[in-house]
Amino acid sequence: MTLLLMVLTVVLIQAMVAGINLAIPSLAAGGLHPSHTDLVWVVDGYVLVFAALLIPLGALGDRIGRKRAVVWGLALFTASCVISALAPNVLTLQLGRALGGAAAALAQPATLGVLLAVYRERRARAVTVWTAALGVGGVAGNLIAGTVLRSAGWPWFFLVFAPAAVLVLILTAALVPPVPRYPGRTSALDTALLVAGLFALLFGIIEGPEHGWASWPVLTAFAATVPLLLTFVGRGLRGRRPLLDPRVFAIPSVRAGALGVGASFLALFGLFFVNAQFLQEVKGYSPLRTAFAVLPLAAGMMAMTAVAAKAGPGRRTIGTGMGLIALGLVLLSFVKGDTPYPWYALCLLVTAAGLGLSAPALTTGILRGLPPAQAGLGSGLNSAAREVGAALGVAVIGSVLNSHASFTAGISVGYRVLAGLLLVFGAVAVAMWPAGQRDAGRPASPTPRTFHDMAGR
C-alpha cells in the first residue's frame, strides 16, 4: 500500500505538470482574458517554483519526516488546485500555480525517501517503479485534461485533482508507516542563494526562445545565476553543515547520474513539447485522441520496470537505455502527417523503453552516493537535474522551431539535434560511471563514509 500511495502522489504531481498544456486554449478563451505573457506564467510559474525548491525542500523532508512532508505537500497541493480553479483573476491563478509548485517540491522528493526507508530489501524495485511513475504521470495528465476539457471548462481541470489529492493524503496519513527523521541544520542564506540561482537559471532557459537569447531579461537572468551559484558553492565548501556539499559531485555515480538524468529529460521534454502540437495541428487529432495516442509512452516505461530492476545500474544498462531514447527520437524525425499511427506508436515505445531502462539506474547512482539520512535531498537533486534538463530540452527544440518556417521540418531537425545531444552527454555519463556497479538493491558500503570524509564531517 505504501508503494501505491507514493506512486499515486508522484502521478498527481506530474499529471498537473503535463495536463496544463492542454488546458491553455480553454484558459485563453475564458473569462479571465489572459494575455500571452499571462498564459506563459500560468504554465511556467509552477515549473520554476517546483524546480527551484526541490533541493531545499527535499532536505527539509529529511528533517521534519518524509511521511509528514508528503502529507503537508498533498495538503498544499489540494489548496493550490482549489485556489486555481476559483481564481477571480489571472494573478490569483498564477499564485495558485506557484503554490502548487512548492507543494510538489515538498512532496515528490519525500515520496522516494519514504520508499527507500520502507522497502530496504527491495530498493531496486521501489526506485524503478517510482521512476516509471514520473512518465506515467505525464501521460495521465494528458488523459485527464483531454477527458475533462471535452465537456467542461478549465476550472474543472484543477478541481478534479483536489478530491484525489485529499484521498491520497488521508490514506497516507493512516496507512504509511512512520519513517525516521534526520535532524540537521542548514543556513537560510544558503537556501536563498540556491533557490535564487536555480530560479534565475531556469528563467533564462525558459524565456530564451520566447524573448530571444540576447534580450535583456534573459541576459540579466544568466548574469545573476553565476554569482548566486558560485557564492552558494563557496559557502558549501567552507560550511560545516551545508545544504548541498558541492564535493558530492566528486563521487562518480552522483556526477554521472545527475548528468544522465538531465540529458535523458532534455531529450524527452523536447519531445513532449512538440508532440501534442504535432498530433493536433498536423495529424488533426482532438485533445482527447491526442491523450490516448501517447499511451505507448507509459506502456513502454512500465514494460521495462522488471527488466531495469533485474539488470541493475551498470554501464550497459545506462548506455543501452539512452541509446534507445536517441534511436526513438531519430525514428520520430521521419514521421510525417501521413505516417500511419502504428509506426508512430512504435517510435514512442522505443523511446519510452529507453527511459524505463536507464532512468532507474541513473537515479540509483545519485542516491547511492549519499548517506541514507539524505535520501530526500538525493531525490531532490535527482528531480532538480531532471527539471533543468527538461527546461533545456524545451529551449533547444523551441529555438530550432523558431529557425524553420515549416513546423514539420523544424521538429524533424529538432528531434535529431536532441538525439545528438543525448548521445554526447550519455557517452560522458557512461564513461564517468564506476566500473562494476550493478547491484541496484544495495548501496556500496564505502559511499556514505567517503561522502562524510569529503565533506569534512
XYZ file of C-alpha atoms in Angstrom:
457
model
C 0.000 0.000 0.000
C 2.881 2.386 0.754
C 4.288 1.874 -2.737
C 0.878 2.523 -4.316
C 0.296 5.715 -2.320
C 3.727 7.162 -3.055
C 3.316 6.338 -6.751
C -0.123 7.989 -6.802
C 1.366 11.115 -5.230
C 4.019 11.306 -7.949
C 1.407 10.677 -10.653
C -0.762 13.543 -9.351
C 2.191 15.942 -9.335
C 3.384 15.009 -12.815
C -0.147 14.954 -14.230
C -0.573 18.581 -13.221
C 2.676 19.492 -14.994
C 1.637 17.817 -18.254
C -2.109 18.401 -18.304
C -1.996 22.184 -18.021
C -0.719 22.449 -21.589
C -3.977 21.026 -22.961
C -5.945 23.469 -20.773
C -4.285 26.564 -22.259
C -6.763 27.030 -25.170
C -9.683 26.880 -22.725
C -7.924 29.356 -20.429
C -7.197 31.719 -23.315
C -10.869 31.749 -24.312
C -12.139 32.001 -20.722
C -13.442 34.887 -18.657
C -10.088 35.860 -17.139
C -8.930 37.231 -20.525
C -5.240 36.419 -20.005
C -2.572 37.831 -22.284
C 0.009 35.597 -23.937
C 2.515 36.524 -21.215
C -0.070 35.695 -18.546
C -0.540 32.231 -20.038
C 3.207 31.629 -20.157
C 3.441 32.332 -16.430
C 0.426 30.177 -15.644
C 2.450 27.282 -17.070
C 5.980 28.280 -16.097
C 5.217 29.590 -12.602
C 4.542 26.037 -11.403
C 7.646 24.652 -13.093
C 10.004 27.401 -11.912
C 8.948 27.216 -8.259
C 8.910 23.408 -8.348
C 12.426 23.139 -9.776
C 13.970 25.886 -7.638
C 12.677 24.425 -4.352
C 13.322 20.716 -4.976
C 16.705 20.503 -3.252
C 15.959 22.633 -0.149
C 12.519 21.095 0.391
C 13.953 17.617 -0.192
C 16.390 18.333 2.645
C 13.532 19.742 4.741
C 11.632 16.484 4.300
C 14.597 14.574 5.742
C 14.443 16.774 8.845
C 10.710 17.046 9.514
C 9.966 13.465 8.474
C 9.357 12.225 4.944
C 5.843 10.964 5.628
C 4.943 14.327 7.118
C 6.440 16.091 4.099
C 4.250 14.018 1.760
C 1.124 14.779 3.820
C 1.852 18.505 4.033
C 2.746 18.593 0.364
C -0.548 16.961 -0.595
C -2.453 19.418 1.616
C -0.773 22.379 -0.095
C -1.326 20.738 -3.475
C -5.061 20.458 -2.739
C -5.202 24.110 -1.670
C -3.409 25.167 -4.847
C -5.931 23.275 -7.006
C -8.886 24.947 -5.290
C -7.296 28.409 -5.460
C -6.504 27.960 -9.146
C -9.989 26.676 -10.001
C -11.777 29.509 -8.181
C -9.340 32.259 -9.177
C -11.222 35.524 -9.879
C -8.284 36.960 -11.835
C -5.089 35.911 -13.567
C -2.799 36.926 -10.696
C -4.644 34.655 -8.266
C -4.426 31.808 -10.751
C -0.678 32.348 -11.119
C -0.224 32.428 -7.325
C -2.216 29.212 -7.025
C 0.025 27.602 -9.595
C 3.157 28.778 -7.761
C 1.799 27.285 -4.528
C 1.257 24.029 -6.397
C 4.892 24.055 -7.489
C 6.040 24.490 -3.892
C 3.722 21.689 -2.772
C 5.127 19.378 -5.437
C 8.703 20.222 -4.422
C 7.912 19.282 -0.828
C 6.052 16.039 -1.581
C 7.859 14.476 -4.544
C 11.376 14.043 -3.058
C 9.840 12.752 0.162
C 7.929 10.013 -1.672
C 11.164 8.364 -2.782
C 12.647 8.853 0.685
C 9.676 7.003 2.183
C 10.057 4.129 -0.267
C 13.778 3.754 0.425
C 13.099 3.612 4.172
C 10.172 1.188 3.978
C 11.449 -1.147 1.253
C 15.024 -1.616 2.431
C 15.304 -5.098 0.923
C 13.575 -4.175 -2.330
C 15.058 -0.797 -3.094
C 15.774 -1.595 -6.730
C 12.130 -2.396 -7.396
C 10.932 0.676 -5.469
C 13.243 3.047 -7.367
C 12.249 1.525 -10.715
C 8.511 1.821 -10.063
C 8.918 5.368 -8.701
C 10.840 6.391 -11.819
C 8.201 4.856 -14.089
C 5.540 6.845 -12.226
C 7.168 10.072 -13.436
C 6.417 9.137 -17.045
C 3.031 7.597 -16.315
C 2.003 10.797 -14.546
C 2.674 12.862 -17.647
C 0.513 10.587 -19.789
C -2.199 10.548 -17.097
C -2.230 14.358 -17.081
C -2.962 14.428 -20.801
C -5.740 11.868 -20.400
C -7.321 13.772 -17.500
C -7.124 17.099 -19.296
C -8.418 15.681 -22.571
C -11.369 13.988 -20.866
C -12.359 16.911 -18.626
C -11.913 19.660 -21.202
C -14.012 17.798 -23.728
C -17.171 18.745 -21.822
C -16.162 21.269 -19.135
C -14.183 24.477 -18.722
C -10.632 24.871 -17.450
C -11.562 25.308 -13.722
C -12.715 21.681 -13.671
C -9.252 20.553 -14.732
C -7.942 21.836 -11.396
C -10.958 20.751 -9.350
C -10.734 17.072 -10.331
C -7.278 16.876 -8.727
C -8.447 18.143 -5.333
C -10.539 15.137 -4.155
C -7.915 12.714 -5.479
C -5.184 14.513 -3.528
C -7.324 14.539 -0.366
C -7.971 10.808 -0.644
C -4.275 10.017 -1.098
C -3.455 12.347 1.812
C -5.889 10.581 4.181
C -4.696 7.119 3.202
C -1.049 8.161 3.503
C -1.593 9.574 6.991
C -3.445 6.420 8.077
C -1.559 3.601 6.366
C 2.039 4.615 5.631
C 4.341 3.569 8.488
C 6.428 6.181 10.325
C 9.805 6.928 8.774
C 12.775 8.087 10.885
C 13.629 11.764 10.880
C 17.168 13.006 10.372
C 17.573 16.331 12.173
C 20.031 18.757 10.658
C 20.761 22.440 10.344
C 21.022 24.488 7.188
C 21.618 28.153 6.599
C 18.722 30.291 5.422
C 21.226 32.248 3.337
C 22.447 29.077 1.593
C 18.859 28.122 0.819
C 18.093 31.591 -0.547
C 21.213 31.569 -2.726
C 20.402 28.159 -4.218
C 16.738 28.948 -4.836
C 17.514 32.322 -6.390
C 20.313 30.869 -8.522
C 18.220 27.999 -9.857
C 15.246 30.296 -10.430
C 17.398 32.717 -12.437
C 18.981 29.894 -14.447
C 15.653 28.299 -15.308
C 14.028 31.645 -16.050
C 16.751 32.381 -18.592
C 16.478 28.949 -20.198
C 12.673 29.002 -20.385
C 12.366 32.579 -21.631
C 15.260 32.368 -24.133
C 13.236 31.035 -27.091
C 10.341 33.378 -26.271
C 12.173 36.694 -25.832
C 15.426 35.912 -27.647
C 18.723 34.765 -26.146
C 20.175 38.277 -26.403
C 17.184 40.031 -24.770
C 17.835 41.918 -21.550
C 15.573 39.746 -19.302
C 17.388 36.573 -20.419
C 20.882 38.067 -20.204
C 20.085 39.566 -16.801
C 18.877 36.185 -15.545
C 22.029 34.400 -16.700
C 24.211 37.189 -15.307
C 22.536 36.790 -11.900
C 22.860 32.996 -11.989
C 26.660 32.944 -11.967
C 27.389 34.936 -8.778
C 24.471 33.383 -6.903
C 25.505 29.780 -7.583
C 29.223 30.485 -7.182
C 28.539 32.054 -3.789
C 26.435 29.023 -2.834
C 29.243 26.662 -3.881
C 31.833 28.683 -1.967
C 29.784 28.650 1.214
C 29.132 24.925 0.763
C 32.856 24.197 0.562
C 33.521 26.173 3.742
C 30.456 25.300 5.805
C 30.251 22.501 8.367
C 26.656 21.521 7.538
C 25.889 22.840 4.049
C 22.541 22.309 2.375
C 24.302 20.530 -0.503
C 28.016 19.881 -0.265
C 29.453 20.572 -3.750
C 32.075 17.886 -3.166
C 29.374 15.260 -3.505
C 29.783 15.662 -7.270
C 33.276 14.228 -6.927
C 31.536 10.879 -6.348
C 31.392 9.299 -9.832
C 27.904 7.770 -9.545
C 26.388 11.082 -8.355
C 28.088 13.080 -11.092
C 27.219 10.581 -13.807
C 23.687 10.058 -12.512
C 22.874 13.780 -12.453
C 24.304 14.295 -15.943
C 22.474 11.254 -17.318
C 19.138 12.234 -15.770
C 19.454 15.782 -17.093
C 20.384 14.563 -20.587
C 17.561 11.995 -20.706
C 14.899 14.509 -19.799
C 16.422 17.112 -22.109
C 15.537 14.695 -24.902
C 12.177 13.592 -23.503
C 10.776 17.029 -22.713
C 11.863 18.315 -26.106
C 9.680 15.520 -27.473
C 6.806 16.308 -25.093
C 6.911 19.993 -26.048
C 6.140 19.398 -29.746
C 4.395 16.044 -29.654
C 0.929 17.296 -28.732
C 1.210 20.127 -31.262
C 2.166 17.660 -33.990
C -0.740 15.335 -33.259
C -3.323 18.123 -33.105
C -2.076 20.542 -35.750
C -0.547 18.125 -38.278
C -2.451 14.876 -37.694
C -5.703 16.674 -36.835
C -6.331 14.785 -33.574
C -8.641 16.112 -30.876
C -7.161 16.740 -27.369
C -8.703 13.505 -26.081
C -7.497 11.448 -29.042
C -4.063 13.024 -28.581
C -4.051 11.900 -24.951
C -4.773 8.297 -25.958
C -2.264 8.459 -28.813
C 0.648 8.985 -26.389
C -0.250 5.981 -24.208
C 2.686 3.996 -25.675
C 4.971 6.267 -23.651
C 3.501 4.937 -20.419
C 3.303 1.388 -21.723
C 6.953 1.370 -22.762
C 8.167 2.627 -19.400
C 6.017 0.235 -17.395
C 7.052 -2.716 -19.551
C 10.719 -2.059 -18.761
C 10.384 -1.883 -14.966
C 11.110 -5.583 -14.394
C 13.976 -5.565 -16.884
C 15.553 -2.469 -15.311
C 15.313 -3.860 -11.781
C 16.905 -7.153 -12.824
C 19.670 -5.562 -14.918
C 20.901 -3.210 -12.201
C 22.607 0.159 -12.685
C 25.554 -0.880 -14.830
C 27.149 0.897 -17.770
C 25.474 -1.470 -20.220
C 22.025 -0.726 -18.782
C 22.540 3.037 -18.916
C 24.168 3.045 -22.334
C 21.503 0.804 -23.866
C 18.674 2.839 -22.372
C 19.991 6.203 -23.515
C 20.790 4.731 -26.925
C 17.174 3.592 -27.281
C 15.915 7.069 -26.402
C 18.141 8.534 -29.121
C 17.014 5.869 -31.602
C 13.368 6.633 -30.869
C 13.939 10.336 -31.498
C 15.712 9.653 -34.790
C 12.831 7.429 -35.899
C 10.330 10.127 -34.890
C 12.240 12.653 -37.011
C 10.988 10.779 -40.112
C 7.322 10.815 -39.046
C 5.075 12.968 -41.251
C 1.420 13.897 -41.284
C 0.516 10.832 -43.378
C 2.593 8.366 -41.328
C 0.364 5.505 -40.055
C -0.282 5.616 -36.336
C 1.146 2.101 -35.611
C 4.582 3.215 -36.815
C 4.356 6.400 -34.747
C 3.338 4.346 -31.697
C 6.319 2.029 -32.210
C 8.652 5.043 -32.207
C 7.164 6.184 -28.887
C 7.529 2.671 -27.458
C 11.232 2.563 -28.326
C 11.804 5.978 -26.738
C 9.875 5.124 -23.578
C 11.582 1.741 -23.233
C 14.936 3.510 -23.246
C 13.882 5.850 -20.460
C 12.365 2.984 -18.474
C 15.671 1.120 -18.686
C 18.153 3.909 -17.937
C 16.337 6.300 -15.584
C 16.123 3.933 -12.557
C 19.847 3.161 -12.838
C 20.757 6.848 -13.026
C 18.542 7.703 -10.054
C 20.104 4.856 -8.066
C 23.539 6.257 -8.850
C 22.630 9.596 -7.275
C 21.045 8.002 -4.209
C 23.835 5.546 -3.510
C 26.343 8.406 -3.393
C 24.582 9.970 -0.392
C 24.068 8.554 3.104
C 20.576 7.201 3.964
C 19.887 10.252 6.137
C 19.911 12.395 2.996
C 17.638 10.313 0.763
C 15.180 13.195 0.474
C 17.965 15.555 -0.523
C 19.192 12.983 -3.049
C 15.725 12.660 -4.512
C 15.512 16.450 -4.725
C 18.864 16.558 -6.520
C 17.654 13.891 -8.958
C 14.451 15.816 -9.666
C 16.305 19.132 -9.973
C 18.615 17.606 -12.601
C 15.516 16.358 -14.361
C 13.844 19.792 -14.368
C 16.962 21.629 -15.572
C 17.328 19.071 -18.368
C 13.649 19.399 -19.242
C 13.889 23.184 -19.468
C 16.963 22.886 -21.691
C 15.197 20.394 -23.952
C 12.235 22.711 -24.471
C 14.598 25.624 -25.089
C 16.643 23.657 -27.657
C 13.724 22.443 -29.720
C 11.944 25.785 -29.341
C 14.970 27.553 -30.790
C 15.158 25.045 -33.666
C 11.471 25.567 -34.448
C 11.925 29.344 -34.453
C 14.634 28.986 -37.111
C 12.413 26.991 -39.521
C 9.435 28.280 -41.452
C 7.845 24.819 -41.580
C 6.730 23.213 -38.320
C 7.228 19.647 -39.573
C 10.700 20.453 -40.911
C 11.541 22.100 -37.599
C 10.561 19.138 -35.457
C 12.451 16.736 -37.726
C 15.653 18.719 -37.255
C 14.839 19.289 -33.597
C 14.491 15.572 -32.854
C 17.858 14.880 -34.483
C 19.527 17.676 -32.530
C 18.089 16.286 -29.283
C 19.248 12.779 -30.196
C 22.755 14.062 -30.919
C 22.972 15.946 -27.629
C 21.711 12.906 -25.755
C 24.319 10.651 -27.334
C 27.134 13.050 -26.442
C 26.055 13.591 -22.839
C 25.108 9.931 -22.494
C 28.572 8.821 -23.593
C 30.138 11.119 -20.985
C 27.801 9.791 -18.259
C 28.604 6.170 -19.145
C 32.341 6.928 -19.145
C 32.023 8.516 -15.682
C 30.025 5.605 -14.270
C 32.041 3.478 -11.799
C 33.043 0.174 -13.385
C 31.460 -2.890 -11.844
C 28.491 -1.168 -10.151
C 25.481 -3.354 -10.893
C 23.705 -4.144 -7.638
C 20.809 -1.697 -7.503
C 19.370 -3.160 -4.336
C 22.298 -2.490 -2.014
C 24.288 0.744 -1.855
C 28.033 0.390 -1.842
C 29.144 0.383 1.777
C 32.083 2.804 1.407
C 29.910 5.517 -0.162
C 28.484 7.201 2.967
C 31.893 7.156 4.631
C 33.511 8.577 1.521
C 30.920 11.373 1.405
C 31.414 12.275 5.063
C 35.189 12.280 4.640
C 34.890 14.532 1.611
C 32.538 16.874 3.432
C 34.925 17.176 6.340
C 32.462 15.969 8.955
